[in-house]
Short mmCIF file of C-alpha atoms and ligand atoms in Angstrom, two decimals:
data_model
loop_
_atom_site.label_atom_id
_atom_site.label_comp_id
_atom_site.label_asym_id
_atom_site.label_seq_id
_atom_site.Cartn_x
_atom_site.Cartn_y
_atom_site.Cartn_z
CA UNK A 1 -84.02 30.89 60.98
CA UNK A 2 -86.74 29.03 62.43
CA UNK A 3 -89.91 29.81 60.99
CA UNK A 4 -93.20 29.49 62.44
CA UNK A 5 -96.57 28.89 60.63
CA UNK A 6 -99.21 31.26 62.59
CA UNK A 7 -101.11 30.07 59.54
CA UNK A 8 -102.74 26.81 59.18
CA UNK A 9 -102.52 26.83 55.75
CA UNK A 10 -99.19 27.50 55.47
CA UNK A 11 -95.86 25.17 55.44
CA UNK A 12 -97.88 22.00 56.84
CA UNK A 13 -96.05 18.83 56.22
CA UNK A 14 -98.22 16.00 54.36
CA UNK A 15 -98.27 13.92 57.52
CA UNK A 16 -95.54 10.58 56.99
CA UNK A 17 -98.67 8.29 56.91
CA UNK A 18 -100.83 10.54 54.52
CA UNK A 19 -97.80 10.81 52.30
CA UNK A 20 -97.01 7.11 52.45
CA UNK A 21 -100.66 6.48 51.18
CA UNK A 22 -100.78 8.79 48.33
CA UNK A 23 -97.37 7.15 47.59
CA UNK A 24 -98.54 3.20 47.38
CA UNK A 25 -101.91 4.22 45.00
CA UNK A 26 -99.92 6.19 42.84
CA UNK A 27 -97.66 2.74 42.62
CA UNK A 28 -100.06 0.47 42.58
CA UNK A 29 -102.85 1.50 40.92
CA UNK A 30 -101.25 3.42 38.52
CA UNK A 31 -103.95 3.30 35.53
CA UNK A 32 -107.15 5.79 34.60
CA UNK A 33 -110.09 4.82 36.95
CA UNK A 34 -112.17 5.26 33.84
CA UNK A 35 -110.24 2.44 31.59
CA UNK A 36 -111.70 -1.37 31.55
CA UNK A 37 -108.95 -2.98 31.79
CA UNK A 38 -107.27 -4.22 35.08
CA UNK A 39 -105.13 -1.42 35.74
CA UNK A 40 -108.38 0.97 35.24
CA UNK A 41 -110.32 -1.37 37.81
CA UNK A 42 -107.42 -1.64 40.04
CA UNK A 43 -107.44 2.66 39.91
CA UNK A 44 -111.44 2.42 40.28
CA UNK A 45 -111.37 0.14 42.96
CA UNK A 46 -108.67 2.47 44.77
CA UNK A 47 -111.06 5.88 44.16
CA UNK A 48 -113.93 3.82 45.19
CA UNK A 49 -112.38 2.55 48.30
CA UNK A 50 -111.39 6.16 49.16
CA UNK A 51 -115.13 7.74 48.35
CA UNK A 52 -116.47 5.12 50.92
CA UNK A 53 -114.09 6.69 53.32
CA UNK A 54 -114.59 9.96 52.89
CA UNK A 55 -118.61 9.32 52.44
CA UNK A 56 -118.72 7.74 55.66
CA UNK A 57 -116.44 10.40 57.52
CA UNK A 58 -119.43 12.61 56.26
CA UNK A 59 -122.34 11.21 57.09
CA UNK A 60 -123.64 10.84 52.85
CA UNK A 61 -123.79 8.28 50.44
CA UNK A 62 -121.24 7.49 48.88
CA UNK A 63 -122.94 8.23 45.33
CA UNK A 64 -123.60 11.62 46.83
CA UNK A 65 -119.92 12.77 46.83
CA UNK A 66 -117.65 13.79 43.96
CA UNK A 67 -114.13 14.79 43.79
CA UNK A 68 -113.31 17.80 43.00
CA UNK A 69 -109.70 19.97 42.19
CA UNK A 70 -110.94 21.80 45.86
CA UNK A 71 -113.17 23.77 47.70
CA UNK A 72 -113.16 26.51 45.32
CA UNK A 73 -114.01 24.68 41.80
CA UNK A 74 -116.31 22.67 44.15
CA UNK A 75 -118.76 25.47 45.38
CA UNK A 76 -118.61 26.58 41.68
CA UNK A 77 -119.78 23.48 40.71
CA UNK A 78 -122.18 23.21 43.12
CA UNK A 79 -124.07 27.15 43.27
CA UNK A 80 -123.58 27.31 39.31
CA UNK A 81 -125.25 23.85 38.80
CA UNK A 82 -127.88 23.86 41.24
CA UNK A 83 -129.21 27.48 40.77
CA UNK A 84 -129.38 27.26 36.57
CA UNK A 85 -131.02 23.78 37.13
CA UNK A 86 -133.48 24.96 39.02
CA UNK A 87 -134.18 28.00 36.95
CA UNK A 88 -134.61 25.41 34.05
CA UNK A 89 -137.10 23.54 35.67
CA UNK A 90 -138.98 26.67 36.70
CA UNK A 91 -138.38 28.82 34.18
CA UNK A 92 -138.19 31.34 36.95
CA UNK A 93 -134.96 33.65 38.03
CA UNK A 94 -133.96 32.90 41.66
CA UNK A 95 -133.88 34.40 44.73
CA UNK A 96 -130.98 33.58 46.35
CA UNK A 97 -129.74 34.48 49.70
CA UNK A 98 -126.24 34.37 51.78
CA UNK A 99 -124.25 36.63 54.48
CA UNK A 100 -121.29 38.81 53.80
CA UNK A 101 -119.44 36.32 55.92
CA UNK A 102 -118.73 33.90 53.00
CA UNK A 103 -115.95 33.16 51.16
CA UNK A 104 -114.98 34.28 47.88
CA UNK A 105 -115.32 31.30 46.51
CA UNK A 106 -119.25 31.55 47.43
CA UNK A 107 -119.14 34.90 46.66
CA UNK A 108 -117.99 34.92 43.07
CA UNK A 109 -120.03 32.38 41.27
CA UNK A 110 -123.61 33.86 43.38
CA UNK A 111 -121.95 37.29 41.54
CA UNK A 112 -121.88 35.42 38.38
CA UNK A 113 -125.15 34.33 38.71
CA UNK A 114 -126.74 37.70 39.69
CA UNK A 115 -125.63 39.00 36.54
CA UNK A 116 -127.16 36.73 35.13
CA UNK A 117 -130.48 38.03 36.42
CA UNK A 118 -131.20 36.23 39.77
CA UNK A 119 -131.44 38.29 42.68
CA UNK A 120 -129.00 37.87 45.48
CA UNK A 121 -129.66 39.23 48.99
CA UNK A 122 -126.78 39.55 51.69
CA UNK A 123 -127.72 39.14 55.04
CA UNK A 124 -125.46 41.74 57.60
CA UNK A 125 -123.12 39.95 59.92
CA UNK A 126 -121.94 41.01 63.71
CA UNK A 127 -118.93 42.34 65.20
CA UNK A 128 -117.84 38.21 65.10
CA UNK A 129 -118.55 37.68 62.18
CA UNK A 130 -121.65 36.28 62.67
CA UNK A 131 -124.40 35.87 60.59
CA UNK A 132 -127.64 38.12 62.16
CA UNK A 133 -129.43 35.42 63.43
CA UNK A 134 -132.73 38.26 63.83
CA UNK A 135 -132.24 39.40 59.91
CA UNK A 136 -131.48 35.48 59.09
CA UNK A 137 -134.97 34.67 60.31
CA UNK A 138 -136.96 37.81 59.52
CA UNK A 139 -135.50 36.96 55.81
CA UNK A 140 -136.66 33.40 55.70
CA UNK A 141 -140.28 34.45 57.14
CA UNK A 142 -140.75 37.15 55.07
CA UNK A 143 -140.10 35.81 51.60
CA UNK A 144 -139.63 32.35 49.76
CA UNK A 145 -135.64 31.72 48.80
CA UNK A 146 -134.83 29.33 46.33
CA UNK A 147 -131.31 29.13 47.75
CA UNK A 148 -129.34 29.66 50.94
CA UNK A 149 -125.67 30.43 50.82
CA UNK A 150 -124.34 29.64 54.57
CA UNK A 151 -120.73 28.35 55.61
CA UNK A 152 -120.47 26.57 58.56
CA UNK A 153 -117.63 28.44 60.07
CA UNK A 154 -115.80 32.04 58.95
CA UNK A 155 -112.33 31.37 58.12
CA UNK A 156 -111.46 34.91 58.93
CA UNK A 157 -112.67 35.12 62.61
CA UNK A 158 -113.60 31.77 63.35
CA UNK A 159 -117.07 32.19 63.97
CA UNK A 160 -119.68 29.29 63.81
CA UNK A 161 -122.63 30.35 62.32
CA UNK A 162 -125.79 29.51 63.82
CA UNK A 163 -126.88 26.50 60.87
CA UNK A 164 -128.48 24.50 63.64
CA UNK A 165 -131.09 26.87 63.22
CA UNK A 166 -131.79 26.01 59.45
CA UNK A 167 -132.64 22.14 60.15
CA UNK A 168 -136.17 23.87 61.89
CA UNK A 169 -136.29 27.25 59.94
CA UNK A 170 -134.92 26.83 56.38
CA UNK A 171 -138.54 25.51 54.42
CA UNK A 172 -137.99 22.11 53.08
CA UNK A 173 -137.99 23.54 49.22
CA UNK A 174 -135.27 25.92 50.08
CA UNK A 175 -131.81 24.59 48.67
CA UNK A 176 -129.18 25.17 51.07
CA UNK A 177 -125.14 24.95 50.66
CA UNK A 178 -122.87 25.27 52.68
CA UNK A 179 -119.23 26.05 52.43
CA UNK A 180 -118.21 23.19 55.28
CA UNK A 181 -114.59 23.76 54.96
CA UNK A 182 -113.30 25.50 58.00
CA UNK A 183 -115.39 23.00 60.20
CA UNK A 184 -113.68 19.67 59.31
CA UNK A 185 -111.46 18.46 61.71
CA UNK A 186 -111.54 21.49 63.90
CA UNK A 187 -115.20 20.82 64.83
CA UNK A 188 -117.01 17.63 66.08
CA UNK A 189 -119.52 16.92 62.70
CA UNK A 190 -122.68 18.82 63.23
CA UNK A 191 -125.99 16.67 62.38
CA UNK A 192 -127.24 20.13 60.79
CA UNK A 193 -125.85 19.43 57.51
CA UNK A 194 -127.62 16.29 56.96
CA UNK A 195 -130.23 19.02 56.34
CA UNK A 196 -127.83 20.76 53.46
CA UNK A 197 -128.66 19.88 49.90
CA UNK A 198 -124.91 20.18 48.97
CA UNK A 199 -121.67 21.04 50.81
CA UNK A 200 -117.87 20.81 50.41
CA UNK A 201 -114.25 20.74 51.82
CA UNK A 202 -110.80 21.01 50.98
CA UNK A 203 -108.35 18.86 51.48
CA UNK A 204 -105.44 21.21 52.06
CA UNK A 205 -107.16 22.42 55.27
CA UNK A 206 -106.73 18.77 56.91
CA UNK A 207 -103.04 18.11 55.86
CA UNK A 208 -104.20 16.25 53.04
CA UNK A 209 -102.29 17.60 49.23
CA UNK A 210 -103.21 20.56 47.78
CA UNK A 211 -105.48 20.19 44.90
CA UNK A 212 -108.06 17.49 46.01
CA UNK A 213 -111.41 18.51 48.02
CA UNK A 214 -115.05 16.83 48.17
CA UNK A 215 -118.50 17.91 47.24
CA UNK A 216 -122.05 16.46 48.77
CA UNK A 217 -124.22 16.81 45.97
CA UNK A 218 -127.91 15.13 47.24
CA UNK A 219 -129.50 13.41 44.50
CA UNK A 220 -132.78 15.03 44.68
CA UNK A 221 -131.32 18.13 43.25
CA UNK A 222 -131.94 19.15 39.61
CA UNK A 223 -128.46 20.21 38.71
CA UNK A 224 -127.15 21.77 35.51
CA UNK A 225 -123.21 20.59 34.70
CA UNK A 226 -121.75 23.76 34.16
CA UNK A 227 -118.38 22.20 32.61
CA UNK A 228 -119.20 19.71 29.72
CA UNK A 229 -116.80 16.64 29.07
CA UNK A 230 -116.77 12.64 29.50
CA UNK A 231 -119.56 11.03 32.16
CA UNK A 232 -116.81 10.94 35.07
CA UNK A 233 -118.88 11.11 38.74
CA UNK A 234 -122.11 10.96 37.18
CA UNK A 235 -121.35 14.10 34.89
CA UNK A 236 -121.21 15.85 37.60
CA UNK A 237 -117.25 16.53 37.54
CA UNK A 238 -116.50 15.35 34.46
CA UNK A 239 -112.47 14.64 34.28
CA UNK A 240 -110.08 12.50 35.09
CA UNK A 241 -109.90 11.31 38.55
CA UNK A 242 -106.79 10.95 40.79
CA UNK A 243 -107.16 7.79 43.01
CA UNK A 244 -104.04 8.80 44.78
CA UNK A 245 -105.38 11.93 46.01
CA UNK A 246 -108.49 10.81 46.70
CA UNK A 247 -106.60 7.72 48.83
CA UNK A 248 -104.69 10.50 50.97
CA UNK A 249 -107.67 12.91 51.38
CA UNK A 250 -109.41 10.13 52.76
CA UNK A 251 -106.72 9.19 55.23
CA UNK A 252 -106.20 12.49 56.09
CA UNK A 253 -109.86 13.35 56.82
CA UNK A 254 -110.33 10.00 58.88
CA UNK A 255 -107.15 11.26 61.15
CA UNK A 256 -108.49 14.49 61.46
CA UNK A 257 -112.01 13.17 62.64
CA UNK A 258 -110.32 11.05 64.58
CA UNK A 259 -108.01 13.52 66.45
CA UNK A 260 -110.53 16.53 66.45
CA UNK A 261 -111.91 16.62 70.26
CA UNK A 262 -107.91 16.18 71.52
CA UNK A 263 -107.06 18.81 68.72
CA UNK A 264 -109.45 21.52 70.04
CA UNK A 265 -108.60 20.99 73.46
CA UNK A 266 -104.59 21.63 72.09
CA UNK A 267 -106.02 24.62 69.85
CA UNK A 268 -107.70 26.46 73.30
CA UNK A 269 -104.98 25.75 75.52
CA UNK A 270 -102.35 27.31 73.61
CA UNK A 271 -104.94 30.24 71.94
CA UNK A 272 -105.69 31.23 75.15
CA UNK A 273 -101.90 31.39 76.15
CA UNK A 274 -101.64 33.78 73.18
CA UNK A 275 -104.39 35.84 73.40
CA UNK A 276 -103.34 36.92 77.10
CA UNK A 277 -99.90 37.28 76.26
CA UNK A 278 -101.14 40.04 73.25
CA UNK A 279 -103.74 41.55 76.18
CA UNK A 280 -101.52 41.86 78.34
CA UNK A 281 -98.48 44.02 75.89
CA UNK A 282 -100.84 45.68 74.18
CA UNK A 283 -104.25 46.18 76.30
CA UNK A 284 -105.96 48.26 73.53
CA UNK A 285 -106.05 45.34 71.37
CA UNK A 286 -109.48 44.45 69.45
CA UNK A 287 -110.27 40.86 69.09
CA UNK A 288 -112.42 40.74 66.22
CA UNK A 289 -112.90 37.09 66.99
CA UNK A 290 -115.50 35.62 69.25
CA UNK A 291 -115.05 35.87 73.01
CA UNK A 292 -118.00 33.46 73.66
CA UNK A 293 -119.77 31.49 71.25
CA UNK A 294 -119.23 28.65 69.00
CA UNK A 295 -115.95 29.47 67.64
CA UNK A 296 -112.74 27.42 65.89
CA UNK A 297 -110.26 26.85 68.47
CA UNK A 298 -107.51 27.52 66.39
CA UNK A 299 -108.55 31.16 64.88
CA UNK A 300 -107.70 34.29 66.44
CA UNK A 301 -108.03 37.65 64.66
CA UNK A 302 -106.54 40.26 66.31
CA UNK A 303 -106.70 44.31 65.13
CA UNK A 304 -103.99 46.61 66.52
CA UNK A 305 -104.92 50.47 66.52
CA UNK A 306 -102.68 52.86 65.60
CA UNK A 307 -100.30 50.56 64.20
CA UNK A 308 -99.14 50.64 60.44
CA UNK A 309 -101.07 47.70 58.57
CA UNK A 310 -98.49 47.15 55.55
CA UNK A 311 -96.05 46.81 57.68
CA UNK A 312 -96.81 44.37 59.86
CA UNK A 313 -96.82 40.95 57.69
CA UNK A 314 -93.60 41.85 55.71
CA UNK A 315 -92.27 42.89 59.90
CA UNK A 316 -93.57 39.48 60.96
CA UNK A 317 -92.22 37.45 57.57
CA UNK A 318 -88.69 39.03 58.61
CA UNK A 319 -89.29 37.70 62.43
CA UNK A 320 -90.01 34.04 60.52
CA UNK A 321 -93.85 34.06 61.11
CA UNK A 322 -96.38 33.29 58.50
CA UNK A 323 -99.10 34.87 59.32
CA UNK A 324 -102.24 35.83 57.21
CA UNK A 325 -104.13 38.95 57.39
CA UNK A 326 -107.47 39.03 55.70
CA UNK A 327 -108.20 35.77 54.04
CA UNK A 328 -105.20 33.43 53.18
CA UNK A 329 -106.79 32.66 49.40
CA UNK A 330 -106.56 36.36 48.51
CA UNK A 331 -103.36 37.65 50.56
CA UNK A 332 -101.58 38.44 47.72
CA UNK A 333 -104.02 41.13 48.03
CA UNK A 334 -103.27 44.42 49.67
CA UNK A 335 -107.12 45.52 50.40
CA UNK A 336 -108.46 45.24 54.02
CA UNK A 337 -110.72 41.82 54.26
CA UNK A 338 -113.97 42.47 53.39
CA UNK A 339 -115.58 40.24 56.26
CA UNK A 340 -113.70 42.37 59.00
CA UNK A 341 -115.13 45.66 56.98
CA UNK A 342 -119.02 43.97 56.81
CA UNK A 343 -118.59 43.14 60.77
CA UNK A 344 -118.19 47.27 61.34
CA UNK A 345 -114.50 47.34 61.25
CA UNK A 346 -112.82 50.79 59.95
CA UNK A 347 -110.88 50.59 56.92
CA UNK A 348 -107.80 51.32 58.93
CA UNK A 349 -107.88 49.06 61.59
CA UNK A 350 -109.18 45.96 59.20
CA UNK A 351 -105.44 46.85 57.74
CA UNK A 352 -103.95 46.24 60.89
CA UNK A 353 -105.32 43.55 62.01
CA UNK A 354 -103.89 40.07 61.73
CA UNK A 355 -105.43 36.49 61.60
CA UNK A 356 -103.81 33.78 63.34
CA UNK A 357 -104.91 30.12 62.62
CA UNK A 358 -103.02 27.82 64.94
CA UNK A 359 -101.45 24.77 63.43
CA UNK A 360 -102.36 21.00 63.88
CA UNK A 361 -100.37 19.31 66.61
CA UNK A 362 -98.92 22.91 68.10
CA UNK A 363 -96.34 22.09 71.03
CA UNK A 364 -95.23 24.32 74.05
CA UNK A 365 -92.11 24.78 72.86
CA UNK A 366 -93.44 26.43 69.55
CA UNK A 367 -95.74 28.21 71.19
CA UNK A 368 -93.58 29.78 73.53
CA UNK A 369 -91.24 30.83 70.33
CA UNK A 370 -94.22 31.73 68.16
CA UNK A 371 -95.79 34.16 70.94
CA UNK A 372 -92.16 35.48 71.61
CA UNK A 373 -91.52 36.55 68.09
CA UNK A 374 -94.74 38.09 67.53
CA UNK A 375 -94.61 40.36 70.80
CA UNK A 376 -90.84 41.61 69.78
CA UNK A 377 -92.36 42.07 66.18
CA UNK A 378 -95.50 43.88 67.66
CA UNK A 379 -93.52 46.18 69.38
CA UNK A 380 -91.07 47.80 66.80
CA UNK A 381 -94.07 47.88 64.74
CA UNK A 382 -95.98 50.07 67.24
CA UNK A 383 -92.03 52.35 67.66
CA UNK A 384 -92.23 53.44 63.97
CA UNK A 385 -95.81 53.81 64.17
CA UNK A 386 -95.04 56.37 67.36
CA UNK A 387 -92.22 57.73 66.21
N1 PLP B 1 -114.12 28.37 51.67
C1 PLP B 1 -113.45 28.67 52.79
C2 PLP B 1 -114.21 28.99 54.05
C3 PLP B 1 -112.05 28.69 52.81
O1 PLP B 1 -111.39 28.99 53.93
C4 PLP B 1 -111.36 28.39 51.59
C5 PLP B 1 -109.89 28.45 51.52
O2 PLP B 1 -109.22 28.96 52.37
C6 PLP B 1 -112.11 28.08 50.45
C7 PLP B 1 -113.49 28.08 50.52
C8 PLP B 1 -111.43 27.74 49.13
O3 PLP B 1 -110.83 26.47 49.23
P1 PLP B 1 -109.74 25.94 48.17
O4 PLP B 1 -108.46 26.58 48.58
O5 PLP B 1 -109.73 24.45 48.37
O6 PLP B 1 -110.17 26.31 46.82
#
C-alpha cells in the first residue's frame, strides 16, 4: 500500500546528500572531538566546521551555539539554566511568563521550575492559536518579568506569534527564549530573534537525523549547568559530541534555508488545494488554523463535528495516511491537545480534529492521492458516526 505522510515528521527520507555527509564524517573523522590527538582534531575540526554553518544559517556567533540531543533536552537546558542562574545572582524567585501555546517541552521544565517556587504566568491564546497580543502587552506594562517563554510558531495550528513585537516591547533586562523550531526552513529568518537571549531547533524537523538539534545561548546570560560532567561546549552541554550529526544538521539546515521561499510557495499551493477539497465534502468543517495571518504554509488543523475522534487516526492509518492529531511528540497520547482546548475548542471536537503538516518537496501526484484517501476515509468515518 502506498502510504502517505500527512505528517512532516513522519517517514521523511534523510535527503541522499544529507545522508552522504553524515556518512563521510563518520568515516573520516572518526575520533572524539575532545581527544588531542589527530583523529580528535580531525573530529574537532569537522564539529567546528559544522557550528560555523549552522551559526551563520542563524544569524549568532558561532561560540553562541551548542549542540544538543534536540529541541527538547535543548529548551531544558536552556529555561532550567538561565532561570536558576539568575535566581543565584539575585537571590530572588522569578517571575516568569509564557502562553498556553507552547510546547511541552517549554512547558515542563517552566513546571519544574514553578515548583520550585518561581511564579509562572500563562498568557491566553486565540481561536489560532495565537498568543493575545492585548494580554501580551498589558502583561509586560504592568509588571517586571524576569523571563519570557515565546515560540516563534505553534506546531499545532501553525500560527506565528506576533515576536516582532518583543524587539520594541520586551524591556532590555527581560530574558526571552524562544522555542524557534517550527520556523526553520518553513519561514524566511525573522531579525526578531536577534533580540532573543536564547533559542533552539531540531534537526528532525529539516530532514536532518533524529537526535541532533541547536541551542543559541548569548553570552551575556548568567546560566546555571543543570547537568554536571566534562567542560564539552563551554560546560554548557557537557558530553560527547557527534561531528557527524552536527555535519548533516548543518547541511540540512543550509538546504532548507536555501529552499524555504520555493518551499512555501509549494506548501500554499497544494494546502490550499486541500483545504477546499475538505470545504467543499464537508462544509461544516472548523479550521482551527489561521485563515489570515502569519501562518506555516505547511500546517493545517482541521476539527470535524460530530465525527468520532478515536476513530479517525487508526481509520486514516488503515487508508495509509500518517497523520497527527494533537501534537506529534505526545500522540501516543489519547487526550485532546491542550493548545486546541486553551484556543476555546470543546473537549469533543479537539478529539476530532486532525493536524496535517505537509511534507517537504510535496508533488501533484501525491497530493492528488493524499487528498483522495483522506476524503474516502472522512466519509465512512462520518457513516458510523450517523449510523
Ligand atoms: N518545540 C516544538 C514547537 C516542537 O514542534 C517540537 C517537536 O515536535 C519540540 C519542541 C521538541 O523537539 P524534539 O523532538 O527535537 O525534542
Amino acid at each position: 500500500m502506498t502510504e502517505f505522510y500527512l505528517d512532516a515528521n513522519a517517514g521523511l527520507p534523510l535527503r541522499a546528500e544529507v545522508a552522504a555527509e553524515w556518512q563521510r564524517v563518520a568515516s573520516q573523522a572518526a575520533g572524539n572531538p575532545a581527544s588531542l590527538h589527530r583523529a580528535g582534531r580531525r573530529a574537532q575540526g569537522e564539529l567546528e566546521r559544522a557550528r560555523e554553518v549552522v551559526a551563520a544559517s542563524l544569524h549568532c556567533a558561532s561560540r553562541e551555539l551548542v549542540f544538543t540531543s534536540g529541541a527538547t533536552e535543548a529548551c531544558n537546558l536552556a529555561l532550567l539554566g538561565m532561570v536558576r542562574g539568575r535566581a543565584a545572582l539575585t537571590g530572588k524567585k522569578q517571575q516568569l511568563l509564557a502562553s498556553h501555546a507552547e510546547h511541552p517541552a517549554v512547558l515542563g521544565p517552566l513546571r519544574v521550575l514553578q515548583q520550585e517556587g518561581h511564579r509562572l504566568f500563562l498568557l491566553p491564546i486565540d481561536a489560532d492559536g495565537r498568543v493575545d497580543r492585548a494580554a501580551l502587552a498589558k502583561a509586560l506594562h504592568e509588571q517586571a518579568w524576569d523571563l519570557l517563554a515565546m515560540q516563534w510558531a505553534n506546531n499545532e495550528t501553525g500560527a506565528v506569534q506576533p515576536i516582532e513585537l518583543l524587539a520594541d516591547q520586551l524591556p532590555s533586562d527581560t530574558l526571552w527564549f524562544c522555542d524557534s523550531v517550527q520556523g526553520f526552513g518553513k519561514l524566511p529568518f525573522d531579525p526578531a530573534l536577534q533580540r532573543a537571549d536564547s533559542f533552539v531547533l531540531s534537526g528532525h524537523k529539516f530532514q536532518a537525523p533524529h537526535g541532533i538539534g541547536a541551542w543559541v545561548m548569548r553570552e551575556h546570560v548568567f546560566f546555571e549547568a543543570p547537568i554536571t560532567g566534562g567542560g564539552h561546549q563551554g560546560g554548557r552541554r557537557p558530553g560527547t559530541e557527534s561531528p557527524e550529526l552536527a555535519a548533516a544538521l548543518a547541511l540540512a539546515l543550509s538546504l532548507a534555508c536555501a529552499e524555504q521561499p520555493e518551499q512555501e510557495r509549494s506548501w500554499l499551493h497544494f494546502g490550499a488545494d486541500l483545504q477546499a477539497a475538505v470545504l467543499e465534502a464537508f462544509p461544516e468543517t472548523v479550521l482551527h488554523h489561521p485563515a489570515d495571518g502569519p501562518r506555516l504554509a505547511n500546517t493545517y488543523n482541521f476539527g470535524f463535528p460530530g465525527l468520532d475522534g478515536r476513530m479517525l487516526l487508526p481509520a486514516l492509518d488503515a487508508e495509509g495516511l500518517a497523520v497527527s492529531a494533537g501534537s506529534a511528540c505526545s500522540s501516543g497520547s489519547p487526550e485532546p491537545s491542550a493548545v486546541l482546548l486553551a484556543a476555546g475548542v470543546s473537549e469533543e471536537l479537539a478529539r476530532a480534529s486532525l493536524r496535517i503538516s505537509l511534507p517537504p518537496a510535496w508533488n501533484s501526484e501525491q497530493a492528488q492521492l493524499a487528498n483522495a484517501a483522506l476524503l474516502k476515509t472522512l466519509h465512512r468515518v462520518y457513516e458510523v458516526a450517523n449510523r
